Short mmCIF file of C-alpha atoms and ligand atoms in Angstrom, two decimals:
data_model
loop_
_atom_site.label_atom_id
_atom_site.label_comp_id
_atom_site.label_asym_id
_atom_site.label_seq_id
_atom_site.Cartn_x
_atom_site.Cartn_y
_atom_site.Cartn_z
CA MET A 1 -26.00 7.25 158.80
CA GLN A 2 -26.03 10.49 157.73
CA ALA A 3 -29.37 11.63 156.57
CA GLY A 4 -28.86 15.39 155.33
CA GLY A 5 -30.22 15.00 151.97
CA VAL A 6 -33.13 12.94 152.59
CA TRP A 7 -34.32 15.31 155.31
CA ARG A 8 -33.65 18.46 153.27
CA SER A 9 -35.75 17.30 150.44
CA CYS A 10 -38.58 16.20 152.54
CA ILE A 11 -38.96 18.75 154.89
CA ALA A 12 -37.45 21.94 153.38
CA PRO A 13 -40.85 23.17 152.04
CA ILE A 14 -42.53 22.79 155.44
CA TRP A 15 -39.75 23.49 158.01
CA PRO A 16 -37.59 26.65 158.57
CA GLU A 17 -34.08 26.19 158.27
CA ARG A 18 -33.39 26.80 161.87
CA MET A 19 -35.55 24.01 162.86
CA TYR A 20 -34.19 21.62 160.28
CA THR A 21 -31.01 20.66 162.18
CA GLU A 22 -32.92 19.82 165.41
CA ILE A 23 -35.46 17.81 163.68
CA MET A 24 -32.91 15.99 161.71
CA SER A 25 -31.10 14.93 164.69
CA GLU A 26 -34.17 13.69 166.50
CA ARG A 27 -35.73 11.74 163.66
CA GLN A 28 -33.77 9.87 161.05
CA LYS A 29 -36.60 7.45 160.19
CA VAL A 30 -36.41 4.00 158.81
CA LEU A 31 -39.34 2.19 157.16
CA VAL A 32 -39.52 -1.60 158.07
CA THR A 33 -41.65 -3.83 156.32
CA GLY A 34 -42.93 -7.06 157.83
CA GLY A 35 -41.94 -5.63 161.33
CA ALA A 36 -44.66 -7.49 163.12
CA GLY A 37 -43.30 -10.95 162.12
CA PHE A 38 -40.36 -12.93 163.77
CA ILE A 39 -37.28 -11.27 162.54
CA GLY A 40 -39.01 -8.00 161.96
CA SER A 41 -40.31 -7.35 165.45
CA ASN A 42 -36.93 -8.44 166.90
CA PHE A 43 -35.17 -6.04 164.47
CA ILE A 44 -37.46 -3.12 165.52
CA LEU A 45 -36.74 -3.71 169.13
CA HIS A 46 -32.94 -4.09 168.49
CA TRP A 47 -33.32 -0.82 166.48
CA ILE A 48 -35.14 1.36 169.16
CA ALA A 49 -32.68 0.03 171.76
CA ASN A 50 -29.62 0.37 169.91
CA VAL A 51 -30.15 3.36 167.54
CA GLY A 52 -32.96 4.94 168.91
CA THR A 53 -34.41 6.81 165.82
CA ALA A 54 -37.83 6.46 164.62
CA VAL A 55 -39.21 3.44 162.85
CA VAL A 56 -42.58 3.10 160.62
CA ASN A 57 -43.56 -0.36 160.33
CA LEU A 58 -45.62 -1.60 157.32
CA ASP A 59 -47.22 -5.00 157.83
CA LEU A 60 -50.19 -6.76 156.74
CA LEU A 61 -50.30 -8.53 159.89
CA THR A 62 -50.97 -11.96 158.27
CA TYR A 63 -51.33 -15.12 160.14
CA ALA A 64 -47.39 -14.60 160.83
CA GLY A 65 -47.64 -11.19 162.11
CA ASN A 66 -48.66 -10.22 165.55
CA ALA A 67 -48.89 -6.50 166.60
CA GLY A 68 -48.31 -7.68 170.37
CA ASN A 69 -44.66 -8.53 169.50
CA LEU A 70 -43.88 -4.97 169.61
CA SER A 71 -45.93 -4.29 172.62
CA ARG A 72 -42.99 -2.94 174.59
CA VAL A 73 -42.56 -0.02 172.08
CA GLN A 74 -46.12 0.38 171.00
CA SER A 75 -46.65 3.71 173.14
CA ASP A 76 -43.07 4.88 172.22
CA ALA A 77 -43.37 8.08 169.97
CA ARG A 78 -40.63 6.71 167.99
CA TYR A 79 -42.65 3.72 166.75
CA SER A 80 -45.74 3.50 164.26
CA LEU A 81 -47.66 0.88 162.65
CA VAL A 82 -49.35 1.01 159.25
CA ARG A 83 -51.41 -2.13 158.59
CA GLY A 84 -51.33 -2.70 154.93
CA ASP A 85 -50.10 -4.41 151.86
CA ILE A 86 -46.67 -4.13 150.42
CA CYS A 87 -48.41 -4.87 147.01
CA ASP A 88 -50.48 -1.71 147.36
CA ALA A 89 -48.32 0.84 145.37
CA GLU A 90 -50.66 4.00 146.51
CA LEU A 91 -50.19 3.06 150.15
CA VAL A 92 -46.51 2.49 149.83
CA ALA A 93 -46.14 5.69 147.99
CA GLY A 94 -47.97 7.65 150.65
CA ILE A 95 -45.97 6.24 153.33
CA LEU A 96 -42.69 7.18 151.66
CA ARG A 97 -44.19 10.84 150.96
CA GLU A 98 -45.35 11.27 154.52
CA HIS A 99 -42.55 9.79 156.51
CA CYS A 100 -39.45 10.57 154.32
CA PRO A 101 -37.40 7.44 155.48
CA GLN A 102 -33.65 7.41 154.83
CA ALA A 103 -33.82 3.78 154.53
CA ILE A 104 -36.17 0.73 153.92
CA ILE A 105 -35.32 -2.56 155.45
CA HIS A 106 -37.49 -5.08 153.81
CA PHE A 107 -38.59 -8.19 155.64
CA ALA A 108 -42.27 -8.61 154.56
CA ALA A 109 -42.64 -12.12 153.06
CA GLU A 110 -44.41 -15.35 153.35
CA SER A 111 -41.85 -17.48 154.78
CA HIS A 112 -42.61 -20.98 155.54
CA VAL A 113 -41.28 -23.50 153.17
CA ASP A 114 -44.16 -26.19 153.92
CA ARG A 115 -46.68 -23.60 153.16
CA SER A 116 -45.17 -22.52 149.90
CA ILE A 117 -45.58 -26.30 149.02
CA ALA A 118 -49.04 -26.34 149.81
CA ALA A 119 -50.33 -23.13 148.43
CA PRO A 120 -47.61 -21.30 146.48
CA GLY A 121 -49.66 -18.47 145.04
CA ALA A 122 -49.54 -16.03 148.31
CA PHE A 123 -45.51 -16.49 147.81
CA ILE A 124 -45.43 -15.09 144.53
CA GLN A 125 -47.70 -12.31 145.24
CA THR A 126 -45.91 -11.00 148.39
CA ASN A 127 -42.41 -12.09 147.71
CA VAL A 128 -42.20 -11.28 144.03
CA VAL A 129 -44.99 -8.75 143.18
CA GLY A 130 -44.84 -7.08 146.70
CA THR A 131 -40.99 -6.75 146.42
CA PHE A 132 -41.37 -5.33 143.04
CA THR A 133 -44.00 -2.94 144.15
CA LEU A 134 -41.80 -1.60 146.93
CA LEU A 135 -38.77 -1.26 145.04
CA GLU A 136 -40.69 0.62 142.29
CA GLN A 137 -42.18 3.01 144.76
CA ALA A 138 -38.73 3.32 146.45
CA ARG A 139 -37.34 4.29 143.14
CA ILE A 140 -39.71 6.79 142.56
CA TYR A 141 -39.35 8.45 146.00
CA TRP A 142 -35.47 8.05 145.79
CA SER A 143 -35.42 9.71 142.47
CA GLY A 144 -37.17 12.79 143.82
CA LEU A 145 -34.57 13.44 146.61
CA ASP A 146 -31.61 15.67 146.16
CA GLU A 147 -28.08 14.45 145.67
CA ASP A 148 -27.04 14.05 149.14
CA GLY A 149 -30.59 12.39 150.10
CA LYS A 150 -29.83 9.81 147.11
CA ARG A 151 -26.42 9.03 148.16
CA ALA A 152 -27.45 8.54 152.02
CA PHE A 153 -30.50 6.53 151.03
CA ARG A 154 -30.53 2.40 151.34
CA PHE A 155 -32.86 -0.24 150.58
CA VAL A 156 -31.81 -3.32 152.42
CA HIS A 157 -33.52 -6.36 150.82
CA VAL A 158 -33.52 -9.19 153.53
CA SER A 159 -33.31 -12.80 151.75
CA THR A 160 -32.31 -16.16 152.50
CA ASP A 161 -29.49 -18.85 151.95
CA GLU A 162 -32.34 -20.97 150.48
CA VAL A 163 -31.95 -19.32 147.09
CA TYR A 164 -28.63 -21.22 146.69
CA GLY A 165 -30.27 -24.70 146.65
CA SER A 166 -28.90 -27.71 148.66
CA LEU A 167 -25.38 -28.70 149.68
CA GLY A 168 -23.79 -32.35 149.91
CA LEU A 169 -22.09 -32.97 153.16
CA GLU A 170 -18.75 -32.30 151.73
CA ASP A 171 -19.46 -29.39 149.69
CA ALA A 172 -18.24 -25.88 150.67
CA ALA A 173 -20.61 -23.52 152.19
CA PHE A 174 -22.53 -21.03 150.14
CA SER A 175 -20.68 -17.78 149.30
CA GLU A 176 -21.91 -14.51 147.63
CA SER A 177 -20.77 -16.16 144.31
CA THR A 178 -22.50 -19.40 144.60
CA ALA A 179 -25.15 -19.97 141.70
CA TYR A 180 -28.71 -19.48 142.60
CA ALA A 181 -30.53 -22.76 142.45
CA PRO A 182 -33.83 -22.57 144.38
CA ASN A 183 -35.73 -25.73 145.00
CA SER A 184 -39.09 -24.78 146.89
CA PRO A 185 -41.65 -22.63 145.69
CA TYR A 186 -40.53 -20.03 148.56
CA ALA A 187 -36.87 -20.30 147.68
CA ALA A 188 -37.76 -19.49 144.12
CA SER A 189 -39.95 -16.51 145.29
CA LYS A 190 -37.32 -15.19 147.10
CA ALA A 191 -34.74 -15.72 144.41
CA ALA A 192 -36.83 -13.83 141.99
CA SER A 193 -36.92 -10.93 144.60
CA ASP A 194 -33.38 -10.82 144.82
CA HIS A 195 -32.82 -10.58 141.07
CA LEU A 196 -35.33 -7.69 141.12
CA ALA A 197 -33.39 -6.11 143.92
CA ARG A 198 -30.18 -6.52 141.89
CA ALA A 199 -31.78 -5.00 138.64
CA TYR A 200 -32.87 -1.90 140.56
CA PHE A 201 -29.15 -1.06 141.56
CA HIS A 202 -27.75 -2.14 138.18
CA THR A 203 -30.38 -0.19 136.14
CA TYR A 204 -31.20 2.67 138.18
CA LYS A 205 -28.35 2.94 140.46
CA MET A 206 -30.67 2.80 143.42
CA PRO A 207 -28.54 2.11 146.55
CA VAL A 208 -29.80 -1.51 147.15
CA VAL A 209 -27.99 -3.94 149.31
CA THR A 210 -29.12 -7.53 149.76
CA THR A 211 -28.48 -10.05 152.64
CA ASN A 212 -28.84 -13.97 152.40
CA CYS A 213 -28.97 -15.32 155.82
CA SER A 214 -29.16 -18.81 157.19
CA ASN A 215 -31.96 -20.22 159.83
CA ASN A 216 -32.79 -17.86 162.50
CA TYR A 217 -34.01 -18.99 166.07
CA GLY A 218 -35.10 -16.91 169.01
CA PRO A 219 -37.96 -15.23 170.79
CA TYR A 220 -41.30 -14.31 168.85
CA GLN A 221 -40.85 -17.02 166.15
CA PHE A 222 -44.07 -18.42 164.93
CA PRO A 223 -44.57 -21.96 166.23
CA GLU A 224 -44.96 -23.40 162.70
CA LYS A 225 -41.21 -23.39 162.31
CA LEU A 226 -38.96 -26.38 163.58
CA ILE A 227 -37.57 -25.11 166.93
CA PRO A 228 -40.66 -23.26 168.51
CA LEU A 229 -42.86 -26.03 167.40
CA VAL A 230 -40.70 -28.59 169.09
CA ILE A 231 -40.35 -26.66 172.19
CA LEU A 232 -44.13 -26.31 172.58
CA ASN A 233 -44.99 -30.05 171.65
CA ALA A 234 -42.29 -31.21 174.20
CA LEU A 235 -43.75 -29.11 176.74
CA GLU A 236 -47.23 -30.48 176.21
CA GLY A 237 -46.14 -34.03 175.82
CA LYS A 238 -46.93 -34.34 172.13
CA PRO A 239 -45.17 -36.01 169.30
CA LEU A 240 -42.21 -34.08 168.07
CA PRO A 241 -42.16 -34.48 164.16
CA VAL A 242 -39.01 -35.11 162.42
CA TYR A 243 -39.08 -35.14 158.69
CA GLY A 244 -37.32 -37.98 156.88
CA ASP A 245 -34.37 -39.41 158.64
CA GLY A 246 -33.78 -36.08 160.72
CA GLN A 247 -30.07 -35.83 159.00
CA ASN A 248 -30.88 -32.64 157.26
CA VAL A 249 -28.36 -29.87 158.20
CA ARG A 250 -29.31 -26.23 158.86
CA ASP A 251 -26.88 -23.50 159.90
CA TRP A 252 -28.47 -21.86 163.02
CA LEU A 253 -28.18 -17.82 163.84
CA PHE A 254 -29.67 -16.41 166.95
CA VAL A 255 -32.09 -13.68 165.71
CA ASP A 256 -30.54 -10.72 167.60
CA ASP A 257 -27.10 -11.53 165.56
CA HIS A 258 -29.19 -11.26 162.42
CA CYS A 259 -30.34 -7.87 163.48
CA SER A 260 -27.10 -6.49 164.13
CA ALA A 261 -25.64 -8.07 160.94
CA ILE A 262 -28.68 -5.97 158.96
CA ARG A 263 -27.84 -2.77 161.10
CA THR A 264 -23.94 -3.36 159.99
CA VAL A 265 -24.96 -3.84 156.39
CA LEU A 266 -27.07 -0.77 156.61
CA GLU A 267 -24.46 1.56 158.03
CA LYS A 268 -21.38 -0.11 156.01
CA GLY A 269 -22.57 -2.20 153.23
CA LYS A 270 -21.62 -1.24 149.67
CA PRO A 271 -24.60 -0.55 147.52
CA GLY A 272 -25.12 -3.15 144.74
CA GLU A 273 -23.61 -5.72 146.77
CA THR A 274 -24.81 -8.90 148.57
CA TYR A 275 -23.78 -10.17 152.07
CA ASN A 276 -24.14 -13.78 153.37
CA ILE A 277 -25.14 -13.94 157.00
CA GLY A 278 -24.68 -17.14 159.05
CA GLY A 279 -23.93 -18.52 162.62
CA ASN A 280 -21.17 -21.05 161.78
CA SER A 281 -23.51 -23.38 163.63
CA GLU A 282 -24.37 -26.39 161.32
CA ARG A 283 -26.56 -28.86 163.12
CA LYS A 284 -28.53 -31.86 162.02
CA ASN A 285 -32.27 -31.71 162.66
CA LEU A 286 -32.24 -34.62 164.85
CA ASP A 287 -29.45 -33.20 167.01
CA VAL A 288 -31.43 -29.98 167.19
CA VAL A 289 -34.58 -31.89 168.51
CA THR A 290 -32.80 -33.87 170.97
CA SER A 291 -31.08 -30.83 172.29
CA ILE A 292 -34.37 -29.24 172.92
CA CYS A 293 -35.70 -32.32 174.76
CA ASP A 294 -32.94 -32.17 177.05
CA ILE A 295 -33.43 -28.50 177.84
CA VAL A 296 -36.88 -28.82 178.35
CA ASP A 297 -36.42 -31.78 180.64
CA GLU A 298 -34.22 -29.63 182.73
CA LEU A 299 -36.04 -26.55 182.80
CA ARG A 300 -39.45 -28.23 183.21
CA PRO A 301 -38.78 -31.39 184.77
CA SER A 302 -41.73 -33.92 184.58
CA PRO A 303 -40.74 -37.06 186.71
CA SER A 304 -43.85 -38.97 185.97
CA SER A 305 -43.30 -38.90 182.35
CA PRO A 306 -40.69 -40.41 180.04
CA PRO A 307 -37.84 -38.34 178.77
CA ARG A 308 -38.96 -35.93 176.15
CA ARG A 309 -36.73 -37.65 173.62
CA LYS A 310 -39.21 -40.37 173.56
CA LEU A 311 -41.61 -38.15 171.87
CA ILE A 312 -39.53 -37.99 168.69
CA THR A 313 -41.49 -39.15 165.89
CA PHE A 314 -40.13 -39.64 162.36
CA VAL A 315 -42.74 -38.64 159.57
CA THR A 316 -43.10 -38.18 155.83
CA ASP A 317 -40.42 -35.94 154.46
CA ARG A 318 -40.87 -32.68 153.07
CA PRO A 319 -41.02 -32.99 149.27
CA GLY A 320 -37.80 -31.79 147.64
CA HIS A 321 -36.30 -31.25 151.36
CA ASP A 322 -32.80 -29.54 150.84
CA ARG A 323 -30.22 -31.77 152.37
CA ARG A 324 -27.91 -29.19 153.89
CA TYR A 325 -27.55 -25.39 154.08
CA ALA A 326 -24.27 -23.71 155.20
CA ILE A 327 -23.09 -20.14 154.97
CA ASP A 328 -19.72 -18.80 154.51
CA ALA A 329 -20.02 -15.65 156.16
CA SER A 330 -16.39 -14.38 155.85
CA ARG A 331 -16.97 -11.60 153.40
CA ILE A 332 -19.14 -9.70 156.03
CA SER A 333 -16.64 -10.40 158.66
CA ARG A 334 -13.80 -9.29 156.72
CA GLU A 335 -15.25 -6.31 155.11
CA LEU A 336 -17.66 -5.02 157.80
CA GLY A 337 -16.52 -6.39 160.72
CA TRP A 338 -19.70 -8.34 161.68
CA VAL A 339 -19.38 -11.79 163.58
CA PRO A 340 -22.18 -13.49 165.73
CA ALA A 341 -22.00 -13.10 169.39
CA GLU A 342 -24.30 -15.92 170.48
CA ARG A 343 -23.20 -19.75 170.51
CA PHE A 344 -25.94 -22.31 169.23
CA GLU A 345 -26.24 -23.95 172.86
CA SER A 346 -26.46 -20.88 174.86
CA GLY A 347 -28.85 -19.13 172.18
CA LEU A 348 -31.20 -22.38 172.10
CA ARG A 349 -31.41 -22.45 175.95
CA LYS A 350 -32.43 -18.60 175.86
CA THR A 351 -34.85 -19.52 173.37
CA VAL A 352 -36.37 -22.44 175.35
CA ALA A 353 -36.57 -20.31 178.39
CA TRP A 354 -38.38 -17.64 176.36
CA TYR A 355 -41.18 -19.80 175.47
CA LEU A 356 -41.48 -21.05 178.87
CA GLU A 357 -41.78 -17.58 180.34
CA ASN A 358 -44.28 -16.34 177.53
CA GLU A 359 -47.35 -18.57 177.66
CA SER A 360 -49.64 -15.79 177.06
CA TRP A 361 -47.72 -14.83 173.80
CA VAL A 362 -47.92 -18.54 172.73
CA GLU A 363 -51.64 -18.61 173.37
CA SER A 364 -52.24 -15.37 171.64
CA VAL A 365 -50.71 -16.63 168.26
CA ARG A 366 -52.24 -20.22 168.43
CA THR A 367 -55.55 -19.06 166.88
CA GLY A 368 -57.94 -21.32 164.98
CA ALA A 369 -56.14 -20.91 161.64
CA TYR A 370 -52.77 -22.00 163.46
CA MET A 371 -54.43 -25.18 164.47
CA ASP A 372 -55.95 -25.79 161.05
CA TRP A 373 -52.64 -25.42 159.56
CA ILE A 374 -51.02 -27.81 162.08
CA ARG A 375 -53.84 -30.38 161.45
CA LYS A 376 -53.34 -29.86 157.69
CA ASN A 377 -49.55 -30.29 157.74
CA TYR A 378 -49.09 -32.97 159.98
CA GLN A 379 -52.29 -35.27 159.58
CA GLU A 380 -50.90 -35.65 155.80
CA ARG A 381 -47.86 -37.06 156.95
CA VAL A 382 -47.51 -40.90 157.78
CA THR A 383 -45.29 -41.95 160.70
CA GLN A 384 -42.24 -43.74 159.55
P1 NAD B 1 -42.34 -14.01 159.38
O1 NAD B 1 -43.39 -14.92 158.37
O2 NAD B 1 -42.18 -14.23 160.72
O3 NAD B 1 -42.77 -12.69 159.16
C1 NAD B 1 -43.27 -11.93 158.00
C2 NAD B 1 -44.06 -10.78 158.18
O4 NAD B 1 -44.43 -10.34 157.03
C3 NAD B 1 -45.28 -10.92 159.03
O5 NAD B 1 -45.50 -10.01 159.97
C4 NAD B 1 -46.56 -10.69 157.92
O6 NAD B 1 -47.71 -10.21 158.57
C5 NAD B 1 -45.81 -9.69 157.04
N1 NAD B 1 -46.26 -9.68 155.63
C6 NAD B 1 -46.54 -11.07 154.95
N2 NAD B 1 -47.11 -10.68 153.72
C7 NAD B 1 -47.24 -9.18 153.87
C8 NAD B 1 -47.49 -8.13 152.68
N3 NAD B 1 -48.12 -8.53 151.74
N4 NAD B 1 -47.64 -6.90 153.02
C9 NAD B 1 -47.04 -6.51 154.36
N5 NAD B 1 -46.64 -7.42 155.24
C10 NAD B 1 -46.78 -8.68 154.80
O7 NAD B 1 -41.09 -14.18 158.63
P2 NAD B 1 -39.45 -14.12 159.30
O8 NAD B 1 -39.15 -15.21 159.66
O9 NAD B 1 -39.59 -12.99 160.27
O10 NAD B 1 -38.69 -13.53 157.94
C11 NAD B 1 -38.50 -12.14 157.49
C12 NAD B 1 -37.73 -12.20 156.27
O11 NAD B 1 -36.46 -12.79 156.81
C13 NAD B 1 -38.50 -12.89 155.07
O12 NAD B 1 -38.16 -12.11 153.82
C14 NAD B 1 -37.64 -14.19 155.03
O13 NAD B 1 -37.49 -14.56 153.73
C15 NAD B 1 -36.20 -13.64 155.44
N6 NAD B 1 -35.54 -14.67 156.40
C16 NAD B 1 -36.04 -15.59 157.17
C17 NAD B 1 -35.08 -16.33 157.91
C18 NAD B 1 -35.65 -17.29 159.04
O14 NAD B 1 -35.07 -18.18 159.46
N7 NAD B 1 -36.80 -17.07 159.51
C19 NAD B 1 -33.84 -16.52 157.53
C20 NAD B 1 -33.41 -15.72 156.50
C21 NAD B 1 -34.15 -14.96 155.75
O1 DAU B 2 -32.63 -20.96 155.50
C1 DAU B 2 -33.31 -20.04 155.96
C2 DAU B 2 -34.76 -20.29 155.84
O2 DAU B 2 -35.04 -21.00 157.15
C3 DAU B 2 -35.69 -19.25 155.83
O3 DAU B 2 -35.57 -18.61 154.67
C4 DAU B 2 -37.16 -19.54 156.03
O4 DAU B 2 -37.99 -18.62 155.88
C5 DAU B 2 -37.23 -20.18 157.37
O5 DAU B 2 -38.45 -20.73 157.53
C6 DAU B 2 -36.29 -21.48 157.39
O6 DAU B 2 -36.56 -22.48 156.35
P1 DAU B 2 -36.69 -24.11 156.94
O7 DAU B 2 -37.49 -24.89 156.12
O8 DAU B 2 -35.12 -24.66 157.01
O9 DAU B 2 -37.13 -23.97 158.45
P2 DAU B 2 -38.17 -24.98 159.10
O10 DAU B 2 -38.02 -24.43 160.60
O11 DAU B 2 -39.38 -25.11 158.55
O12 DAU B 2 -37.55 -26.27 159.08
C7 DAU B 2 -36.20 -26.41 159.65
C8 DAU B 2 -35.72 -28.02 159.22
O13 DAU B 2 -36.49 -28.76 160.25
C9 DAU B 2 -35.89 -28.43 158.13
O14 DAU B 2 -35.07 -29.40 157.57
C10 DAU B 2 -37.32 -29.23 157.88
C11 DAU B 2 -37.16 -29.76 159.23
N1 DAU B 2 -38.63 -29.87 159.90
C12 DAU B 2 -39.42 -28.65 159.96
C13 DAU B 2 -40.80 -28.92 160.85
C14 DAU B 2 -41.57 -27.73 160.62
C15 DAU B 2 -38.77 -30.93 160.49
O15 DAU B 2 -38.19 -31.86 160.61
N2 DAU B 2 -40.02 -31.19 161.13
C16 DAU B 2 -41.06 -30.07 161.18
O16 DAU B 2 -42.18 -30.22 161.79
#
């Protein structure tokens, strides 16, 4: 991305013109929110490795955020972490003034559907009020840039396919023109945030681009979500909880592919547009769980125990459980040239291997609060 205007606006009063070009080439900073969570931390690692310019990470480090996800870059001068809340307007304004980012990539959210059913309030606060706060502070910052800076600036709002609701088995996949029909408090809060992002482009012409992505999997995913939860339970010989009949379908995308898609949208996406991102990998939950069992059996054999498939336990369904998600990602492919690189089978194997090799990470995120959530969520479900 070219960042001339943004930087000129921010540094002109401080730096003489001679140094301006050098500084600009060294530091075209981006602000990432939620960068110590699953996708955000993968994105920062991907950004430092592939783009190499500076990143400021604003993250509250809730139960889902773990600064250790970024231990590989924590002493890299290009990376800095601000622990704070996206709902704190003064803090956000200060970060924008200090760092003059040329883009904001907004991941921070409450992200787990089951938690949104148990306690929706935090989802409204972070996903709706937080996104509004960020958009509004971004607008104030963006309005103060010169014309080049305004044109170069991007606000990438990272959202989900869940805003589109649920598909029947024969329905066409979600496209960018599918009507919104969110079904869980999480999905509704993300839908609200998408509408705010849209309004900031439409009303103020701030260059906002929104992405709606399908289910991610890969390293550093918090083990409340299906794939890491099943990997860890399978390893430990615990029951593998499958909601309902296990026939719900999700469209899986390896997290590094999501990161490259967001980068592509940041570089080439058209302001005011939305892009669906998906992996062309629809799988039934039960098939995902049995595949994990087979990979764990192979990579960590336990000859004295029955095959891990025997641990599969059908439990009470999630209320309002969406039956099927599927993404039509033809637009981002046709217009921006992005396609996923990873196949589901190879990505799943890499993911299982990562959890086997990273026991200390697993231990560090399984705190008392995590164990309380697991007890609450699964004790309330009856075995079917
Ligand atoms: P995550 O739960 O792993 O991480 C969320 C991060 O946001 C955490 O680090 C947390 O500390 C931070 N955070 C929460 N509230 C905050 C606040 N008020 N202020 C600052 N930081 C806060 O989530 P994820 O799975 O990495 O998802 C990231 C984004 O991608 C979310 O917006 C989610 O809706 C979207 N998304 C996720 C998926 C998926 O499959 N995981 C798919 C599509 C879209
Ligand atoms: O589609 C994108 C969304 O994918 C993101 O927006 C969300 O942030 C992310 O959490 C994910 O939502 P899901 O609800 O699809 O993911 P989860 O891993 O919680 O569940 C995947 C499927 O597995 C879903 O159909 C519910 C089911 N499930 C989940 C858990 C935790 C089970 O059968 N058993 C379980 O124990």
